[in-house]
mmCIF file of C-alpha atoms and ligand atoms in Angstrom:
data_model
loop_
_atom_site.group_PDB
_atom_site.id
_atom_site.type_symbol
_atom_site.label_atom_id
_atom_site.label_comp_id
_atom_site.label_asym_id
_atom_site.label_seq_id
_atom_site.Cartn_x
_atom_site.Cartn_y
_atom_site.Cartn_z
ATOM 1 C CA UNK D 9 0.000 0.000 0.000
ATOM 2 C CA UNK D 10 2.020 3.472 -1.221
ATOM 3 C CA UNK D 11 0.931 5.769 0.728
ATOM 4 C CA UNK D 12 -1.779 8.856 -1.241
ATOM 5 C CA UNK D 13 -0.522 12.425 -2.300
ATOM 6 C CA UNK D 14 -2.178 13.533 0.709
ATOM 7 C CA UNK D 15 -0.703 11.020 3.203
ATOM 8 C CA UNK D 16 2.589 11.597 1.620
ATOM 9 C CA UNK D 17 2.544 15.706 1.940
ATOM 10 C CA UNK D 18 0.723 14.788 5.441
ATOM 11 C CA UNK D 19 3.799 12.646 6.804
ATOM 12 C CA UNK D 20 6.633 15.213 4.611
ATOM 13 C CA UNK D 21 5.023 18.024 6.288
ATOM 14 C CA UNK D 22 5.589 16.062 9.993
ATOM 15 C CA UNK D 23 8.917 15.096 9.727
ATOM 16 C CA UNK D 24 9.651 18.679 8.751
ATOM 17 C CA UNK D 25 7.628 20.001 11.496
ATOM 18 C CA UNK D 26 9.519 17.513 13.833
ATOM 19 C CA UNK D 27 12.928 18.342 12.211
ATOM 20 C CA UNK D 28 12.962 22.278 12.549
ATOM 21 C CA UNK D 29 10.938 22.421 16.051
ATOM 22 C CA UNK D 30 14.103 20.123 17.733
ATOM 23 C CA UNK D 31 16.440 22.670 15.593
ATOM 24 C CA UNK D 32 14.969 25.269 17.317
ATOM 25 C CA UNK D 33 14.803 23.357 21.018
ATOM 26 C CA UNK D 34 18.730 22.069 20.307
ATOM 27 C CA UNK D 35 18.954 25.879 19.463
ATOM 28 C CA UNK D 36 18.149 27.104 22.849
ATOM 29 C CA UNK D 37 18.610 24.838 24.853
ATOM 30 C CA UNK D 38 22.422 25.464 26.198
ATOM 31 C CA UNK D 39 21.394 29.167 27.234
ATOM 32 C CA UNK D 40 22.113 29.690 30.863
ATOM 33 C CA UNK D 41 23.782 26.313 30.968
ATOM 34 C CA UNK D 42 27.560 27.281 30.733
ATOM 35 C CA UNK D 43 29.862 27.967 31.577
ATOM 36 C CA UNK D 44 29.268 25.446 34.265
ATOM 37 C CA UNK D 45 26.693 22.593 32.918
ATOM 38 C CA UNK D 46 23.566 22.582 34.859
ATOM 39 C CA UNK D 47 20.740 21.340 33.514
ATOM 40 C CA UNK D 48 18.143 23.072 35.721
ATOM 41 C CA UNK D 49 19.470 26.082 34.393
ATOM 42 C CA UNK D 50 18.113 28.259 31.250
ATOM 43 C CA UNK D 51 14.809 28.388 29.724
ATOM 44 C CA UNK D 52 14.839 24.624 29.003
ATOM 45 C CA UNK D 53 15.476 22.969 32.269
ATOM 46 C CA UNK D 54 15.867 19.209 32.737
ATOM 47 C CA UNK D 55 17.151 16.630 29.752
ATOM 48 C CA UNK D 56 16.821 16.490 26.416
ATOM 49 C CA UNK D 57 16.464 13.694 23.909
ATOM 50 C CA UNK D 58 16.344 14.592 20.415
ATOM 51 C CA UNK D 59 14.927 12.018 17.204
ATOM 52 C CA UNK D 60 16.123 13.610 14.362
ATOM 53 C CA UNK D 61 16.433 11.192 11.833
ATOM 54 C CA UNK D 62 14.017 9.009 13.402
ATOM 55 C CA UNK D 63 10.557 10.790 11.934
ATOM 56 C CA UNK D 64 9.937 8.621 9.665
ATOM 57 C CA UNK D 65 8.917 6.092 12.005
ATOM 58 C CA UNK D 66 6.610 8.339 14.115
ATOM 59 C CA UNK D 67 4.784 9.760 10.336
ATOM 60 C CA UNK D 68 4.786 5.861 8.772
ATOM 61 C CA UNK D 69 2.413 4.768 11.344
ATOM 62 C CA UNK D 70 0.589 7.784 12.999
ATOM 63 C CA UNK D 71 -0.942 8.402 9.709
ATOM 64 C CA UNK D 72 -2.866 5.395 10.052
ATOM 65 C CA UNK D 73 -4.393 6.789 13.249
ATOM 66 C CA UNK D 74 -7.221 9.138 14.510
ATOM 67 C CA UNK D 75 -7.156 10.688 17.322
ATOM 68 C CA UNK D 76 -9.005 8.243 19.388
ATOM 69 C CA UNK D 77 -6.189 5.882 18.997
ATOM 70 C CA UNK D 78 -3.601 5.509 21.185
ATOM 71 C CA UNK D 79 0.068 6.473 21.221
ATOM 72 C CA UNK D 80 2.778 6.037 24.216
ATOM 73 C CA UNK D 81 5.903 7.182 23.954
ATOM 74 C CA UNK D 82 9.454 7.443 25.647
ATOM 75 C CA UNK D 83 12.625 9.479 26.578
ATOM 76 C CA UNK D 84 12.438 10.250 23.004
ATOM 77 C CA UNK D 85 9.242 11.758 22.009
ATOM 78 C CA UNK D 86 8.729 14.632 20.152
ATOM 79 C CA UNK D 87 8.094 13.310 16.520
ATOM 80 C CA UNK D 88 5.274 10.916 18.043
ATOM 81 C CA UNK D 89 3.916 13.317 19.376
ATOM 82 C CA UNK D 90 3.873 15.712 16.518
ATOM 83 C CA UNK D 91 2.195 13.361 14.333
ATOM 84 C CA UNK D 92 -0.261 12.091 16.375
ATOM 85 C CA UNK D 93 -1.088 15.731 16.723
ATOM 86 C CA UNK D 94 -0.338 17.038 19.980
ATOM 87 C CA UNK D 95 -0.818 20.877 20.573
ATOM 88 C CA UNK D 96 2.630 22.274 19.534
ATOM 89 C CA UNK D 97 1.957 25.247 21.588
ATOM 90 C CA UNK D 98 1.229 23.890 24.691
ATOM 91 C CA UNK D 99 3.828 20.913 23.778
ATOM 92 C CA UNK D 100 6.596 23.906 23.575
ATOM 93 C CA UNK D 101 5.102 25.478 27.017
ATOM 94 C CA UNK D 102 5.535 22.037 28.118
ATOM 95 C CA UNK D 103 8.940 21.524 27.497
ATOM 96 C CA UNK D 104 10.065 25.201 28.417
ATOM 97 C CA UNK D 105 8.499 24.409 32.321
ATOM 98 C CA UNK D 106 5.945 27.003 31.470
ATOM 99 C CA UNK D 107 2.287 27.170 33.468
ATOM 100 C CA UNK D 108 0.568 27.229 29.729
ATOM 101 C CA UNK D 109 2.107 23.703 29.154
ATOM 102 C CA UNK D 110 0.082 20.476 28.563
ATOM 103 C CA UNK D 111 0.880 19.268 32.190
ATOM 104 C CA UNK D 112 1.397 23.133 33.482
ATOM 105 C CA UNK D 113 5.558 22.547 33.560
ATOM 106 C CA UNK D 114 5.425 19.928 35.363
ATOM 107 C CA UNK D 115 6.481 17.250 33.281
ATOM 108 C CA UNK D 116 8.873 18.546 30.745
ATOM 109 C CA UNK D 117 10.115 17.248 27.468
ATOM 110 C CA UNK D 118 9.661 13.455 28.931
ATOM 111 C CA UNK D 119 6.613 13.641 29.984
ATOM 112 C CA UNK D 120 4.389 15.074 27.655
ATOM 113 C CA UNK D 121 0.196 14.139 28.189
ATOM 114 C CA UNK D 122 -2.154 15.268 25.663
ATOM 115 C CA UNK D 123 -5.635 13.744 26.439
ATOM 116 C CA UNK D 124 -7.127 15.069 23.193
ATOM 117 C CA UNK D 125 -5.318 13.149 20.918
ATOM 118 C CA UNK D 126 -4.512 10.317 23.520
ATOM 119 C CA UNK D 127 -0.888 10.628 23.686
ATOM 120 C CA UNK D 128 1.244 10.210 26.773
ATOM 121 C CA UNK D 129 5.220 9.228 27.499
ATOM 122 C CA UNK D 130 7.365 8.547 30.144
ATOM 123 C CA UNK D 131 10.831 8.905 30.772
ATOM 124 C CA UNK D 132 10.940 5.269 32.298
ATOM 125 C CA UNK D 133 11.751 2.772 29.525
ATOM 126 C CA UNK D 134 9.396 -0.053 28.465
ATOM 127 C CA UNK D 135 6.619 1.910 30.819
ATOM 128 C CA UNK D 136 4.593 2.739 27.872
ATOM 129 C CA UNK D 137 3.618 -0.670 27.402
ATOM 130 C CA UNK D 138 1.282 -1.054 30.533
ATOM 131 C CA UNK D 139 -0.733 1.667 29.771
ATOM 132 C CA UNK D 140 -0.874 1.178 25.742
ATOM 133 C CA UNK D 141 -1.888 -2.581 26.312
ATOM 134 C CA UNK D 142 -4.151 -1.652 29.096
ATOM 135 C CA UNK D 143 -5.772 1.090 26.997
ATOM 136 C CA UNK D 144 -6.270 -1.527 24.164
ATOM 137 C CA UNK D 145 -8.008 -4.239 26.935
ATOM 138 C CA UNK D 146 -10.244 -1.301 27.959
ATOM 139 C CA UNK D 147 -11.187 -0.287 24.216
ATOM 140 C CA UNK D 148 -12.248 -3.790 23.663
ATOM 141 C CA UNK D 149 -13.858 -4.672 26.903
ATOM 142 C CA UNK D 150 -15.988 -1.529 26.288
ATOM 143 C CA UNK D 151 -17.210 -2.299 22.483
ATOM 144 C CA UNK D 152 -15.092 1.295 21.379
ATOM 145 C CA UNK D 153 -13.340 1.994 18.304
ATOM 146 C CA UNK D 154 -9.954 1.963 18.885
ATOM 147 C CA UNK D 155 -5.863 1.125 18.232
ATOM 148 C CA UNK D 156 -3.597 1.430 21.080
ATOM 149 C CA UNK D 157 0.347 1.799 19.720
ATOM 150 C CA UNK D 158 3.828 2.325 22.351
ATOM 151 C CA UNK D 159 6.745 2.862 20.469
ATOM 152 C CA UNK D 160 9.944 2.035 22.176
ATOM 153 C CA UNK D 161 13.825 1.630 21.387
ATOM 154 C CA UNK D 162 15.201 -1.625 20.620
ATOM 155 C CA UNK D 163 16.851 -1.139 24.118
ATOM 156 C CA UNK D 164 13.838 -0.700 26.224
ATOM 157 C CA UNK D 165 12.382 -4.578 24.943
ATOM 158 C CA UNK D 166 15.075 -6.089 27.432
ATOM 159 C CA UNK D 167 12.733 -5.040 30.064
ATOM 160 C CA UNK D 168 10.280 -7.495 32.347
ATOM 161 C CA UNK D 169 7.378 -5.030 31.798
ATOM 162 C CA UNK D 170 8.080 -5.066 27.469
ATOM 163 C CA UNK D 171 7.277 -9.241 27.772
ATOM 164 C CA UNK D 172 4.877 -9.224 30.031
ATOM 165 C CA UNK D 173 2.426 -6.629 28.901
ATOM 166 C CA UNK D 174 3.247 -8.475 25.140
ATOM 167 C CA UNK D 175 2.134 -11.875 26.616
ATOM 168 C CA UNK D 176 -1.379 -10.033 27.494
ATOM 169 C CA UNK D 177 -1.926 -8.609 24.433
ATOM 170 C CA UNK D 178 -1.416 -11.851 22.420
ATOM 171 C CA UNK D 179 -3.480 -13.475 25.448
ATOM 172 C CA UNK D 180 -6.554 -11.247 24.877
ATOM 173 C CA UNK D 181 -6.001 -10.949 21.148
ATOM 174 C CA UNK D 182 -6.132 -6.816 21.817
ATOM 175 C CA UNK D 183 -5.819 -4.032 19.057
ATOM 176 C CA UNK D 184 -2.131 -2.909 19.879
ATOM 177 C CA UNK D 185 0.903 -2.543 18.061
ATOM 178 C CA UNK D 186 4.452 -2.557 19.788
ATOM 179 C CA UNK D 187 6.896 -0.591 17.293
ATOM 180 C CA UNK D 188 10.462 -0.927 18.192
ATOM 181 C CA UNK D 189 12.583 1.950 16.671
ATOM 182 C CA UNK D 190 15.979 0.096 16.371
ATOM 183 C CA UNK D 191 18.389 3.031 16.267
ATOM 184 C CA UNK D 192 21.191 0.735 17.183
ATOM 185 C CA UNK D 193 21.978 2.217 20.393
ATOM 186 C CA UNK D 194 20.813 2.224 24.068
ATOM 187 C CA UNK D 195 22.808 5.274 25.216
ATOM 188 C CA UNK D 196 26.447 4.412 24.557
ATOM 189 C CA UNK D 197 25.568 0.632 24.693
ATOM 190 C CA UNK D 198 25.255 -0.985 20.807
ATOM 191 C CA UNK D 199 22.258 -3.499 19.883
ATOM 192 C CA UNK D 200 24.456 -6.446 19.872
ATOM 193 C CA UNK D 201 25.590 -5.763 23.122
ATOM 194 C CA UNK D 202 22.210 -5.704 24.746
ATOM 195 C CA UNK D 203 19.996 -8.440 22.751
ATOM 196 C CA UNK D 204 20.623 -11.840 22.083
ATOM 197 C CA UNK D 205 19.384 -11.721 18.919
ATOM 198 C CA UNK D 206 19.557 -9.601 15.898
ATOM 199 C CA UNK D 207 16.299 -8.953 14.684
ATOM 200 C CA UNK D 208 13.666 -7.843 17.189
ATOM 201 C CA UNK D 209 10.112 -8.859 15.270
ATOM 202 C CA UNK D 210 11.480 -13.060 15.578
ATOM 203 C CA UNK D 211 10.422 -12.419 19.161
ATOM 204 C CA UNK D 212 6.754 -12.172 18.115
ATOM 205 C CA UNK D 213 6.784 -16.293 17.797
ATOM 206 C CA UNK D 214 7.238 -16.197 21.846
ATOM 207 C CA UNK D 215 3.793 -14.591 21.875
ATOM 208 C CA UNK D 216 2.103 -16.410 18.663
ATOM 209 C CA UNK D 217 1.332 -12.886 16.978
ATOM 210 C CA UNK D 218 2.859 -11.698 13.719
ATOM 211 C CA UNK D 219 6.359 -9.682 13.685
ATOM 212 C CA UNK D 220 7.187 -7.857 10.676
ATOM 213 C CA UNK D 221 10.930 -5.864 10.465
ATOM 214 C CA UNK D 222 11.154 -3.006 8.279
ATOM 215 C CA UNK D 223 15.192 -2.018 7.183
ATOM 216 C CA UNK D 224 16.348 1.416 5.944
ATOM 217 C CA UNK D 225 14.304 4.290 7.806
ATOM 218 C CA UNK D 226 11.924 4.430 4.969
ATOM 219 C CA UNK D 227 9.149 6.247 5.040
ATOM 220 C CA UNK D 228 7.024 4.090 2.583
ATOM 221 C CA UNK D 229 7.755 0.721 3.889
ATOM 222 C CA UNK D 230 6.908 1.691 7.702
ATOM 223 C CA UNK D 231 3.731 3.273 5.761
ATOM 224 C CA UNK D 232 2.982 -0.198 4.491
ATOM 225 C CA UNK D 233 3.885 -2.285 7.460
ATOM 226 C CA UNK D 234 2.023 -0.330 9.910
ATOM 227 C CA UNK D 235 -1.002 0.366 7.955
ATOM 228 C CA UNK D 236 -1.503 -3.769 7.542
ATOM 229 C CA UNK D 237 -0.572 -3.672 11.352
ATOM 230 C CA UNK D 238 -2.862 -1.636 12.496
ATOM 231 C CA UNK D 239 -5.923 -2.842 9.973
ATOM 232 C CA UNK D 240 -5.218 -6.300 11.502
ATOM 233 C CA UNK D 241 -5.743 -4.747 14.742
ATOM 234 C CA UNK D 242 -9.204 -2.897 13.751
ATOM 235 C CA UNK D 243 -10.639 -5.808 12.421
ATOM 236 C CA UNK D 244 -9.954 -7.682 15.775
ATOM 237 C CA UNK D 245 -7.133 -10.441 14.549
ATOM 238 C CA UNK D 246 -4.797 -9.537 17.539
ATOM 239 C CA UNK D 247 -1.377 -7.624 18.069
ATOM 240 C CA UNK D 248 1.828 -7.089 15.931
ATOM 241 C CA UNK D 249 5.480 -6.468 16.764
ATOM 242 C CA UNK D 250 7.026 -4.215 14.090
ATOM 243 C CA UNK D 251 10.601 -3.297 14.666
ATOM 244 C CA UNK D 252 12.345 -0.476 12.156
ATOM 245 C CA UNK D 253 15.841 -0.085 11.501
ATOM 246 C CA UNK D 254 16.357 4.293 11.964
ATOM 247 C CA UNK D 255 18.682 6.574 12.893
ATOM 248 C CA UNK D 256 19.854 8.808 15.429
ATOM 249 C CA UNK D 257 21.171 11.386 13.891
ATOM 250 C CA UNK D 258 21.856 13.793 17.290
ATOM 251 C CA UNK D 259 23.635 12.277 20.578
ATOM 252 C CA UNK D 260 21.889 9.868 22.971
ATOM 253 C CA UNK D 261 20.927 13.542 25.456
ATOM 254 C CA UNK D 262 22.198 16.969 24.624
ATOM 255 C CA UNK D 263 25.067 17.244 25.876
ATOM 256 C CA UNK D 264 26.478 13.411 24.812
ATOM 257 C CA UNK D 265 29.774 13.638 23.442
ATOM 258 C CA UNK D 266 29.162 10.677 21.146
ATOM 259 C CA UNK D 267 32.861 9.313 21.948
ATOM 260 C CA UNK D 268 31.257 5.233 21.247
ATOM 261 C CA UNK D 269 30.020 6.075 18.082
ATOM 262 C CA UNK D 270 32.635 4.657 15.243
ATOM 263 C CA UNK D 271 34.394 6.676 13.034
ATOM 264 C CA UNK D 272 32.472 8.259 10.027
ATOM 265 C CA UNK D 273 28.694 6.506 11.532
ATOM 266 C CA UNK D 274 27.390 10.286 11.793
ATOM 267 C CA UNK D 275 28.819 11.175 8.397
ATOM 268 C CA UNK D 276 26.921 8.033 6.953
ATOM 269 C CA UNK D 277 23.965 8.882 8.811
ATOM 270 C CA UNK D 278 23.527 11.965 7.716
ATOM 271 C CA UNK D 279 23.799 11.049 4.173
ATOM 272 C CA UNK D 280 20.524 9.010 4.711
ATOM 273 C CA UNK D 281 18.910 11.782 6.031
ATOM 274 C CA UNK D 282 15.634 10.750 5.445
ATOM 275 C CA UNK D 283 13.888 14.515 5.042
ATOM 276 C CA UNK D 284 15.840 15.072 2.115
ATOM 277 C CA UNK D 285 15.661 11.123 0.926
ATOM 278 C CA UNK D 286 11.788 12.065 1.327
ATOM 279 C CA UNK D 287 11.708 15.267 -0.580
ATOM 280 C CA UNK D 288 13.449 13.879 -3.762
ATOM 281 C CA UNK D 289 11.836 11.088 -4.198
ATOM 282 C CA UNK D 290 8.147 12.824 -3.785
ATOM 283 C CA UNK D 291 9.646 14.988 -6.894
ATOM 284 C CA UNK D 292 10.839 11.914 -8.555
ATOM 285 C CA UNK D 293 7.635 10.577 -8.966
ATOM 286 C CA UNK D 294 5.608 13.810 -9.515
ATOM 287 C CA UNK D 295 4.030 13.427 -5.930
ATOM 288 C CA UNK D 296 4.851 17.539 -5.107
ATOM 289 C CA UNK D 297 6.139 19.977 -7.210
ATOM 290 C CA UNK D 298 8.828 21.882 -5.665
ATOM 291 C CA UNK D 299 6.193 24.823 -4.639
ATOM 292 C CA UNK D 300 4.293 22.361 -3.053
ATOM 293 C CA UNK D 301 7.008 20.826 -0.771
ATOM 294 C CA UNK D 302 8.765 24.535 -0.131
ATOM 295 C CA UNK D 303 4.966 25.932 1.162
ATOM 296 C CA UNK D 304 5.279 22.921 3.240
ATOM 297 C CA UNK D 305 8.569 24.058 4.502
ATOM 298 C CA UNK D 306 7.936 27.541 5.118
ATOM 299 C CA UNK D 307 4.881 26.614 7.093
ATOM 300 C CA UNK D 308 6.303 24.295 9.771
ATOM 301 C CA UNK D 309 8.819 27.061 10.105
ATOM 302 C CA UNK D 310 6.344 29.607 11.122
ATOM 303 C CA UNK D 311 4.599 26.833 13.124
ATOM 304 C CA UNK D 312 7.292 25.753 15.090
ATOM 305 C CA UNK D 313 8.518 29.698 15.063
ATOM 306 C CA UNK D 314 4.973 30.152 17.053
ATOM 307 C CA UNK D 315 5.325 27.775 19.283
ATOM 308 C CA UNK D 316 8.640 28.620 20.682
ATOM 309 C CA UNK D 317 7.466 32.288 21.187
ATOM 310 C CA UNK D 318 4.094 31.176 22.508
ATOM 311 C CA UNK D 319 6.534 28.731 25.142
ATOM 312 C CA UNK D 320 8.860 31.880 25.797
ATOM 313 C CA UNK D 321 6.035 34.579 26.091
ATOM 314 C CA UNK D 322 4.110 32.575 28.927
ATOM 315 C CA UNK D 323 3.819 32.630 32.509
ATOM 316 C CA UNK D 324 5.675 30.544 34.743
ATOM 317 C CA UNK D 325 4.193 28.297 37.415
ATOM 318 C CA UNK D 326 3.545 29.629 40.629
ATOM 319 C CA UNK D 327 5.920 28.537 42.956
ATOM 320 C CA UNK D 328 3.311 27.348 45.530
ATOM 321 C CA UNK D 329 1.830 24.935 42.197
ATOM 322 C CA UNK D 330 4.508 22.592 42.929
ATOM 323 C CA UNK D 331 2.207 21.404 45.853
ATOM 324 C CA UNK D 332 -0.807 20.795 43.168
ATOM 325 C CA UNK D 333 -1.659 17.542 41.605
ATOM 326 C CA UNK D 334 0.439 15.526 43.450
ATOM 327 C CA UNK D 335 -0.053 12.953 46.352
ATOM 328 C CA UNK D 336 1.279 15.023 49.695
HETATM 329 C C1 TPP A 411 13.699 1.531 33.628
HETATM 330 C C2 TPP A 411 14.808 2.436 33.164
HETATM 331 N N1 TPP A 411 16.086 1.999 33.212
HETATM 332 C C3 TPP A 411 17.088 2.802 32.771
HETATM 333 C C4 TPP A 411 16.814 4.056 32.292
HETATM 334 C C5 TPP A 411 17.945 4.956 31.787
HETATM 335 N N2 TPP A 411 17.870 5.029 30.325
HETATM 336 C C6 TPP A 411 17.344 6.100 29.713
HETATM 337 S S1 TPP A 411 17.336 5.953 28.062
HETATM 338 C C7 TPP A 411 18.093 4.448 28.136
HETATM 339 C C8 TPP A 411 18.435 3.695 26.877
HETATM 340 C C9 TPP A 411 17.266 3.541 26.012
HETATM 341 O O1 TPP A 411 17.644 2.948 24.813
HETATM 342 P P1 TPP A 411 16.545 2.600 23.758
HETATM 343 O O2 TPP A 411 15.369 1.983 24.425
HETATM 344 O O3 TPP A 411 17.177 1.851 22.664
HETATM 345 O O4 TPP A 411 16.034 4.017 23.268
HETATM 346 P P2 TPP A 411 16.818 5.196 22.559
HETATM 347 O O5 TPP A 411 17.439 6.040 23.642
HETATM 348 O O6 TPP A 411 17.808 4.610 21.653
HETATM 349 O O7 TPP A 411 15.757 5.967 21.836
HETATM 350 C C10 TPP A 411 18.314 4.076 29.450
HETATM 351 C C11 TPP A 411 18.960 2.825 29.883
HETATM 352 C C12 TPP A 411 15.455 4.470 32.270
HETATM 353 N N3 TPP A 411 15.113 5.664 31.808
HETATM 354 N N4 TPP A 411 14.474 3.636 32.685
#
């Protein structure tokens, strides 16, 4: 299944939107923290975990979703969270601690809750799982439309909570897909170091459900895959693992010196980029003309532009909102 015109400038226009708002966080995001490194300093406090060169994961299968399906993310979660549609705005507020964010600054860039388009992340890896599967168990127990989806590094499926919240979605044959983003690292730690065996989506024959690996960061296959993935799940025929070979094209946090990476991987990456890979090949075969795909660009721009001055121009919390919302 190739994705339409429309799905293809929809998921171009995402990864773009993605791409320039973590320019613009990466951007920022060292004011006020030198010349000694503290990361509760300047307007961003707190760490941050960048997925450039990893959109094309989070566009390939949110735009088989509506927004009362289900996303969970991780450490790692802006471009999920732009294309399931989160509120950039309040997304930006979010991240720059501000009292017009989604959880009023409270959470910052790892913890980012949007109830209207059902997408929530956690800095804890493999926790998305519990709640995605759970949200599945509760869509079908109740008769509602529905897809639940966590996305997680190739890392995070090492966890007790990744196999165990698997096992009850192949149990209770629930609309969920797991999609492992297999950047090849788990901080400085490589994927062969970690995981006993190389390909991620064989694991799906523990649970009896259908594992499907997609290679080369494309766009169009993890279209494909996840689109049969998550029809399989709306017509009721149970859960599938898709893993995806992407990249990460920035350091593991800000601030990562990258020291494990071998010499020349970053120069490689970045030859894949995929934006670029993207843009060419929707010109290629006549699906935007280059007017089309620079509107595109100059509107994320001005979208992710807004954002960060909507984020900067707000109020911060109240000092004595620290109290709120939480168990005292
Ligand atoms: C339960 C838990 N253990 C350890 C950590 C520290 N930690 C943060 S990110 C990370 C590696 C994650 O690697 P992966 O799942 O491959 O995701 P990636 O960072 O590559 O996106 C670890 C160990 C954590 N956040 N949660």
């Amino acid at each position: 299944m190739t994705p339409t015109r429309e799905d293809q400038h929809w998921m171009y226009h995402n990864m773009v939107t993605s791409r320039r708002f973590e320019e613009a966080i990466a951007k920022i995001y060292f004011d006020g923290k030198s010349p000694v490194f503290n990361m509760a300093n300047g307007p961003i406090p707190g760490e941050m975990h960048l997925s450039d060169g990893q959109e094309p994961v989070a566009v390939g299968v949110c735009a088989h979703l509506n927004p009362e399906d289900i996303v969970t993310a991780t450490h790692r979660p802006h471009h999920q969270a732009i294309a399931k549609g989160v509120d950039l705005d309040k997304m930006a507020a979010e991240i720059f601690g501000k009292k017009t964010g989604l959880s009023g600054g409270r959470g910052g860039h790892m913890h980012i809750f949007d109830a209207d388009v059902n997408f929530a992340c956690s800095g804890i890896i493999a926790q998305g799982m519990g709640p995605a599967v759970g949200a599945a168990l509760s869509r079908k127990m109740q008769g509602k439309p529905g897809v639940a989806v966590a996305f997680l590094g190739e890392g995070a499926v090492n966890q007790g909570a990744w196999h165990e919240a698997m096992n009850l979605a192949a149990v209770w044959n629930l609309p969920f897909v797991c999609v492992i983003e297999d950047n090849s690292w788990g901080i400085s730690v490589p994927k062969e170091a970690s995981t006993a065996i190389a390909n991620n989506a064989d694991r799906a024959a523990a649970y009896g459900i259908k594992g499907m690996r997609i290679e080369g960061n494309d766009p169009y296959a993890i279209y494909e895959a996840a689109g049969e993935a998550i029809a399989r799940a709306r017509a009721g025929e149970g859960p599938t693992l898709l893993e995806v070979e992407t990249y990460r094209l920035a350091g593991h946090f800000m601030g990562d010196a990258e020291g494990y990476r071998p010499e020349g991987e970053k120069d490689d990456l970045f030859a894949k980029d995929p934006i670029p890979k993207m843009r060419a090949r929707m010109l290629a075969e006549g699906a935007a003309t280059e007017a089309e795909l620079d509107a595109i660009e100059a509107e994320s721009a001005a979208r992710v532009e807004a954002a960060i001055t909507f984020a900067r121009n707000s109020e911060d919390p109240a000092p004595e909102d620290a109290l709120t919302a939480v168990f005292a």
